[in-house]
């Protein structure tokens, strides 16, 4: 397992394809990191599907409203259209590049519309730089992200089994 230097700023993501360890970047996007940790601690991400997975680009998840299997509002046809009941976040764009393993917040056309959805880059995606709020970097388990079922939408999608802050495990 990857060495976890800062358990309070590390996420352990169990997916249907295996474990992924993400180093959080609170110095880059403090409000986005706080939101990810808050939702992880509420177990909001548990059961959420990877609803949009584009080969050679990214895997998107985090719709805790419509994308949570077993949730009261679960709707595979609407997965990707919802968020949490928390307010949207103000953009925290940075000079951090979107490279393989970058974790960044999804949003609508409005820069200040990120809420709970996020994506993990399969490959370097420089056109996203300074357009999306980067909050983490995969430090272990990228091979498991690579194996997530692809599609837009995904038929019988993979999902997050659990998402925890390492300090809580």
PDB file of C-alpha atoms in Angstrom:
ATOM      1  CA  UNK A   1       0.000   0.000   0.000  1.00  0.00           C
ATOM      2  CA  UNK A   2       1.091   3.569  -0.667  1.00  0.00           C
ATOM      3  CA  UNK A   3       2.643   5.349   2.271  1.00  0.00           C
ATOM      4  CA  UNK A   4       0.038   7.621   3.815  1.00  0.00           C
ATOM      5  CA  UNK A   5       1.920  10.640   5.141  1.00  0.00           C
ATOM      6  CA  UNK A   6      -1.118  12.735   6.120  1.00  0.00           C
ATOM      7  CA  UNK A   7      -4.136  10.543   7.038  1.00  0.00           C
ATOM      8  CA  UNK A   8      -6.390  13.585   7.522  1.00  0.00           C
ATOM      9  CA  UNK A   9      -5.724  14.563   3.901  1.00  0.00           C
ATOM     10  CA  UNK A  10      -5.895  11.130   2.275  1.00  0.00           C
ATOM     11  CA  UNK A  11      -8.979   9.371   0.893  1.00  0.00           C
ATOM     12  CA  UNK A  12      -9.333   5.600   0.703  1.00  0.00           C
ATOM     13  CA  UNK A  13     -11.768   4.851  -2.092  1.00  0.00           C
ATOM     14  CA  UNK A  14     -13.041   1.268  -2.399  1.00  0.00           C
ATOM     15  CA  UNK A  15     -14.598   0.703  -5.822  1.00  0.00           C
ATOM     16  CA  UNK A  16     -16.183  -2.345  -7.387  1.00  0.00           C
ATOM     17  CA  UNK A  17     -12.842  -2.695  -9.239  1.00  0.00           C
ATOM     18  CA  UNK A  18     -10.610  -2.373  -6.150  1.00  0.00           C
ATOM     19  CA  UNK A  19      -8.949   0.105  -3.831  1.00  0.00           C
ATOM     20  CA  UNK A  20      -7.735   3.583  -4.772  1.00  0.00           C
ATOM     21  CA  UNK A  21      -5.754   5.940  -2.509  1.00  0.00           C
ATOM     22  CA  UNK A  22      -6.056   9.682  -3.142  1.00  0.00           C
ATOM     23  CA  UNK A  23      -3.798  12.365  -1.673  1.00  0.00           C
ATOM     24  CA  UNK A  24      -5.882  15.478  -0.987  1.00  0.00           C
ATOM     25  CA  UNK A  25      -4.548  18.947  -1.829  1.00  0.00           C
ATOM     26  CA  UNK A  26      -5.965  21.306   0.837  1.00  0.00           C
ATOM     27  CA  UNK A  27      -3.368  23.954   0.014  1.00  0.00           C
ATOM     28  CA  UNK A  28      -4.697  24.074  -3.577  1.00  0.00           C
ATOM     29  CA  UNK A  29      -8.478  23.827  -3.054  1.00  0.00           C
ATOM     30  CA  UNK A  30      -9.327  24.075   0.664  1.00  0.00           C
ATOM     31  CA  UNK A  31     -13.101  24.385   0.248  1.00  0.00           C
ATOM     32  CA  UNK A  32     -13.327  21.515  -2.245  1.00  0.00           C
ATOM     33  CA  UNK A  33     -11.167  19.270  -0.037  1.00  0.00           C
ATOM     34  CA  UNK A  34     -13.378  20.158   2.950  1.00  0.00           C
ATOM     35  CA  UNK A  35     -16.499  19.208   0.938  1.00  0.00           C
ATOM     36  CA  UNK A  36     -15.023  15.878  -0.235  1.00  0.00           C
ATOM     37  CA  UNK A  37     -14.056  15.004   3.347  1.00  0.00           C
ATOM     38  CA  UNK A  38     -17.440  16.118   4.708  1.00  0.00           C
ATOM     39  CA  UNK A  39     -19.370  13.966   2.222  1.00  0.00           C
ATOM     40  CA  UNK A  40     -17.001  11.017   2.741  1.00  0.00           C
ATOM     41  CA  UNK A  41     -17.495  11.248   6.508  1.00  0.00           C
ATOM     42  CA  UNK A  42     -21.280  11.302   5.991  1.00  0.00           C
ATOM     43  CA  UNK A  43     -20.888   8.142   3.846  1.00  0.00           C
ATOM     44  CA  UNK A  44     -22.705  10.076   1.100  1.00  0.00           C
ATOM     45  CA  UNK A  45     -20.506   8.605  -1.649  1.00  0.00           C
ATOM     46  CA  UNK A  46     -21.066   4.960  -0.643  1.00  0.00           C
ATOM     47  CA  UNK A  47     -22.937   3.197  -3.458  1.00  0.00           C
ATOM     48  CA  UNK A  48     -22.573   6.056  -5.965  1.00  0.00           C
ATOM     49  CA  UNK A  49     -22.075   4.907  -9.569  1.00  0.00           C
ATOM     50  CA  UNK A  50     -19.468   6.004 -12.101  1.00  0.00           C
ATOM     51  CA  UNK A  51     -22.088   7.409 -14.485  1.00  0.00           C
ATOM     52  CA  UNK A  52     -19.853   8.911 -17.196  1.00  0.00           C
ATOM     53  CA  UNK A  53     -16.624   7.138 -18.122  1.00  0.00           C
ATOM     54  CA  UNK A  54     -14.881   8.190 -21.325  1.00  0.00           C
ATOM     55  CA  UNK A  55     -12.010   6.052 -22.613  1.00  0.00           C
ATOM     56  CA  UNK A  56      -8.654   7.899 -22.697  1.00  0.00           C
ATOM     57  CA  UNK A  57     -10.183  10.832 -20.781  1.00  0.00           C
ATOM     58  CA  UNK A  58     -11.817  10.427 -17.366  1.00  0.00           C
ATOM     59  CA  UNK A  59     -14.187   8.582 -14.996  1.00  0.00           C
ATOM     60  CA  UNK A  60     -16.913  10.721 -13.400  1.00  0.00           C
ATOM     61  CA  UNK A  61     -18.878   9.928 -10.232  1.00  0.00           C
ATOM     62  CA  UNK A  62     -20.193  11.653  -7.137  1.00  0.00           C
ATOM     63  CA  UNK A  63     -23.876  12.312  -7.882  1.00  0.00           C
ATOM     64  CA  UNK A  64     -25.052  11.570  -4.341  1.00  0.00           C
ATOM     65  CA  UNK A  65     -28.679  12.405  -5.234  1.00  0.00           C
ATOM     66  CA  UNK A  66     -29.487  10.448  -8.408  1.00  0.00           C
ATOM     67  CA  UNK A  67     -26.408   8.186  -8.635  1.00  0.00           C
ATOM     68  CA  UNK A  68     -26.493   6.434  -5.247  1.00  0.00           C
ATOM     69  CA  UNK A  69     -27.603   2.799  -5.594  1.00  0.00           C
ATOM     70  CA  UNK A  70     -30.186   2.096  -2.916  1.00  0.00           C
ATOM     71  CA  UNK A  71     -30.724   5.814  -2.314  1.00  0.00           C
ATOM     72  CA  UNK A  72     -34.289   7.127  -2.229  1.00  0.00           C
ATOM     73  CA  UNK A  73     -33.744   9.258  -5.362  1.00  0.00           C
ATOM     74  CA  UNK A  74     -31.585   6.733  -7.294  1.00  0.00           C
ATOM     75  CA  UNK A  75     -32.339   7.075 -10.990  1.00  0.00           C
ATOM     76  CA  UNK A  76     -29.792   5.667 -13.471  1.00  0.00           C
ATOM     77  CA  UNK A  77     -31.282   7.852 -16.212  1.00  0.00           C
ATOM     78  CA  UNK A  78     -30.681  11.015 -14.160  1.00  0.00           C
ATOM     79  CA  UNK A  79     -27.300  10.044 -12.646  1.00  0.00           C
ATOM     80  CA  UNK A  80     -24.981  12.952 -13.305  1.00  0.00           C
ATOM     81  CA  UNK A  81     -27.707  15.591 -12.976  1.00  0.00           C
ATOM     82  CA  UNK A  82     -27.643  15.915  -9.195  1.00  0.00           C
ATOM     83  CA  UNK A  83     -25.428  16.778  -6.282  1.00  0.00           C
ATOM     84  CA  UNK A  84     -25.703  17.024  -2.533  1.00  0.00           C
ATOM     85  CA  UNK A  85     -28.075  19.257  -0.595  1.00  0.00           C
ATOM     86  CA  UNK A  86     -25.100  21.432   0.346  1.00  0.00           C
ATOM     87  CA  UNK A  87     -24.523  24.750  -1.436  1.00  0.00           C
ATOM     88  CA  UNK A  88     -22.434  24.845  -4.599  1.00  0.00           C
ATOM     89  CA  UNK A  89     -18.770  25.780  -4.193  1.00  0.00           C
ATOM     90  CA  UNK A  90     -16.920  28.823  -5.474  1.00  0.00           C
ATOM     91  CA  UNK A  91     -14.292  27.813  -8.041  1.00  0.00           C
ATOM     92  CA  UNK A  92     -10.758  27.229  -6.748  1.00  0.00           C
ATOM     93  CA  UNK A  93      -8.934  27.064 -10.069  1.00  0.00           C
ATOM     94  CA  UNK A  94      -5.171  26.635  -9.803  1.00  0.00           C
ATOM     95  CA  UNK A  95      -2.015  26.118 -11.819  1.00  0.00           C
ATOM     96  CA  UNK A  96      -2.066  22.385 -10.995  1.00  0.00           C
ATOM     97  CA  UNK A  97      -2.146  20.428 -14.264  1.00  0.00           C
ATOM     98  CA  UNK A  98      -4.761  17.797 -15.060  1.00  0.00           C
ATOM     99  CA  UNK A  99      -2.511  14.747 -15.498  1.00  0.00           C
ATOM    100  CA  UNK A 100      -3.138  11.016 -15.167  1.00  0.00           C
ATOM    101  CA  UNK A 101      -4.695  10.411 -11.752  1.00  0.00           C
ATOM    102  CA  UNK A 102      -5.779  14.011 -11.107  1.00  0.00           C
ATOM    103  CA  UNK A 103      -9.023  14.297  -9.118  1.00  0.00           C
ATOM    104  CA  UNK A 104     -11.044  17.367 -10.017  1.00  0.00           C
ATOM    105  CA  UNK A 105     -14.578  18.648  -9.415  1.00  0.00           C
ATOM    106  CA  UNK A 106     -17.216  18.352 -12.104  1.00  0.00           C
ATOM    107  CA  UNK A 107     -19.433  21.374 -12.709  1.00  0.00           C
ATOM    108  CA  UNK A 108     -21.952  22.861 -15.109  1.00  0.00           C
ATOM    109  CA  UNK A 109     -21.160  25.786 -17.420  1.00  0.00           C
ATOM    110  CA  UNK A 110     -21.025  28.029 -14.354  1.00  0.00           C
ATOM    111  CA  UNK A 111     -17.526  28.030 -12.806  1.00  0.00           C
ATOM    112  CA  UNK A 112     -19.063  28.225  -9.307  1.00  0.00           C
ATOM    113  CA  UNK A 113     -21.358  25.208  -9.630  1.00  0.00           C
ATOM    114  CA  UNK A 114     -19.240  22.324  -8.269  1.00  0.00           C
ATOM    115  CA  UNK A 115     -21.041  20.426  -5.528  1.00  0.00           C
ATOM    116  CA  UNK A 116     -20.381  16.698  -5.013  1.00  0.00           C
ATOM    117  CA  UNK A 117     -19.510  15.261  -8.425  1.00  0.00           C
ATOM    118  CA  UNK A 118     -15.900  14.684  -9.385  1.00  0.00           C
ATOM    119  CA  UNK A 119     -13.789  12.986 -12.003  1.00  0.00           C
ATOM    120  CA  UNK A 120     -10.454  11.190 -12.163  1.00  0.00           C
ATOM    121  CA  UNK A 121      -8.325  11.681 -15.287  1.00  0.00           C
ATOM    122  CA  UNK A 122      -7.150   8.566 -17.164  1.00  0.00           C
ATOM    123  CA  UNK A 123      -4.680  10.635 -19.192  1.00  0.00           C
ATOM    124  CA  UNK A 124      -3.123  14.088 -19.240  1.00  0.00           C
ATOM    125  CA  UNK A 125      -5.909  16.557 -20.091  1.00  0.00           C
ATOM    126  CA  UNK A 126      -4.286  20.004 -20.309  1.00  0.00           C
ATOM    127  CA  UNK A 127      -7.376  21.677 -21.830  1.00  0.00           C
ATOM    128  CA  UNK A 128      -8.993  21.330 -18.373  1.00  0.00           C
ATOM    129  CA  UNK A 129      -6.251  23.325 -16.653  1.00  0.00           C
ATOM    130  CA  UNK A 130      -7.481  26.448 -14.837  1.00  0.00           C
ATOM    131  CA  UNK A 131     -11.077  25.474 -15.785  1.00  0.00           C
ATOM    132  CA  UNK A 132     -11.845  22.927 -13.040  1.00  0.00           C
ATOM    133  CA  UNK A 133     -10.923  22.766  -9.341  1.00  0.00           C
ATOM    134  CA  UNK A 134      -8.238  20.135  -8.708  1.00  0.00           C
ATOM    135  CA  UNK A 135      -8.513  18.680  -5.194  1.00  0.00           C
ATOM    136  CA  UNK A 136      -6.482  15.453  -5.229  1.00  0.00           C
ATOM    137  CA  UNK A 137      -4.120  13.025  -6.919  1.00  0.00           C
ATOM    138  CA  UNK A 138      -4.342   9.222  -7.062  1.00  0.00           C
ATOM    139  CA  UNK A 139      -1.227   7.775  -5.387  1.00  0.00           C
ATOM    140  CA  UNK A 140      -2.257   4.113  -5.580  1.00  0.00           C
ATOM    141  CA  UNK A 141      -4.803   2.037  -7.494  1.00  0.00           C
ATOM    142  CA  UNK A 142      -4.928   3.892 -10.799  1.00  0.00           C
ATOM    143  CA  UNK A 143      -5.067   0.462 -12.472  1.00  0.00           C
ATOM    144  CA  UNK A 144      -8.428  -0.046 -10.741  1.00  0.00           C
ATOM    145  CA  UNK A 145      -9.708   3.267 -12.134  1.00  0.00           C
ATOM    146  CA  UNK A 146      -8.489   2.170 -15.591  1.00  0.00           C
ATOM    147  CA  UNK A 147     -10.720  -0.935 -15.300  1.00  0.00           C
ATOM    148  CA  UNK A 148     -13.974   0.920 -14.565  1.00  0.00           C
ATOM    149  CA  UNK A 149     -16.633   0.153 -17.190  1.00  0.00           C
ATOM    150  CA  UNK A 150     -16.767   2.802 -19.910  1.00  0.00           C
ATOM    151  CA  UNK A 151     -19.816   4.502 -21.358  1.00  0.00           C
ATOM    152  CA  UNK A 152     -21.870   7.666 -21.553  1.00  0.00           C
ATOM    153  CA  UNK A 153     -24.087   6.561 -19.872  1.00  0.00           C
ATOM    154  CA  UNK A 154     -22.513   3.374 -18.523  1.00  0.00           C
ATOM    155  CA  UNK A 155     -24.557   0.165 -18.785  1.00  0.00           C
ATOM    156  CA  UNK A 156     -24.432  -1.668 -15.413  1.00  0.00           C
ATOM    157  CA  UNK A 157     -21.937   0.865 -13.997  1.00  0.00           C
ATOM    158  CA  UNK A 158     -19.208   0.268 -11.475  1.00  0.00           C
ATOM    159  CA  UNK A 159     -19.581   2.166  -8.222  1.00  0.00           C
ATOM    160  CA  UNK A 160     -17.945   3.456  -5.076  1.00  0.00           C
ATOM    161  CA  UNK A 161     -18.287   0.794  -2.387  1.00  0.00           C
ATOM    162  CA  UNK A 162     -16.969   3.152   0.291  1.00  0.00           C
ATOM    163  CA  UNK A 163     -15.076   6.425   0.452  1.00  0.00           C
ATOM    164  CA  UNK A 164     -13.322   7.295   3.725  1.00  0.00           C
ATOM    165  CA  UNK A 165     -10.824   9.769   5.106  1.00  0.00           C
ATOM    166  CA  UNK A 166      -7.791   7.627   6.047  1.00  0.00           C
ATOM    167  CA  UNK A 167      -7.673   9.189   9.534  1.00  0.00           C
ATOM    168  CA  UNK A 168     -11.092   7.618  10.231  1.00  0.00           C
ATOM    169  CA  UNK A 169     -10.216   4.079   9.128  1.00  0.00           C
TER     170      UNK A 169
END
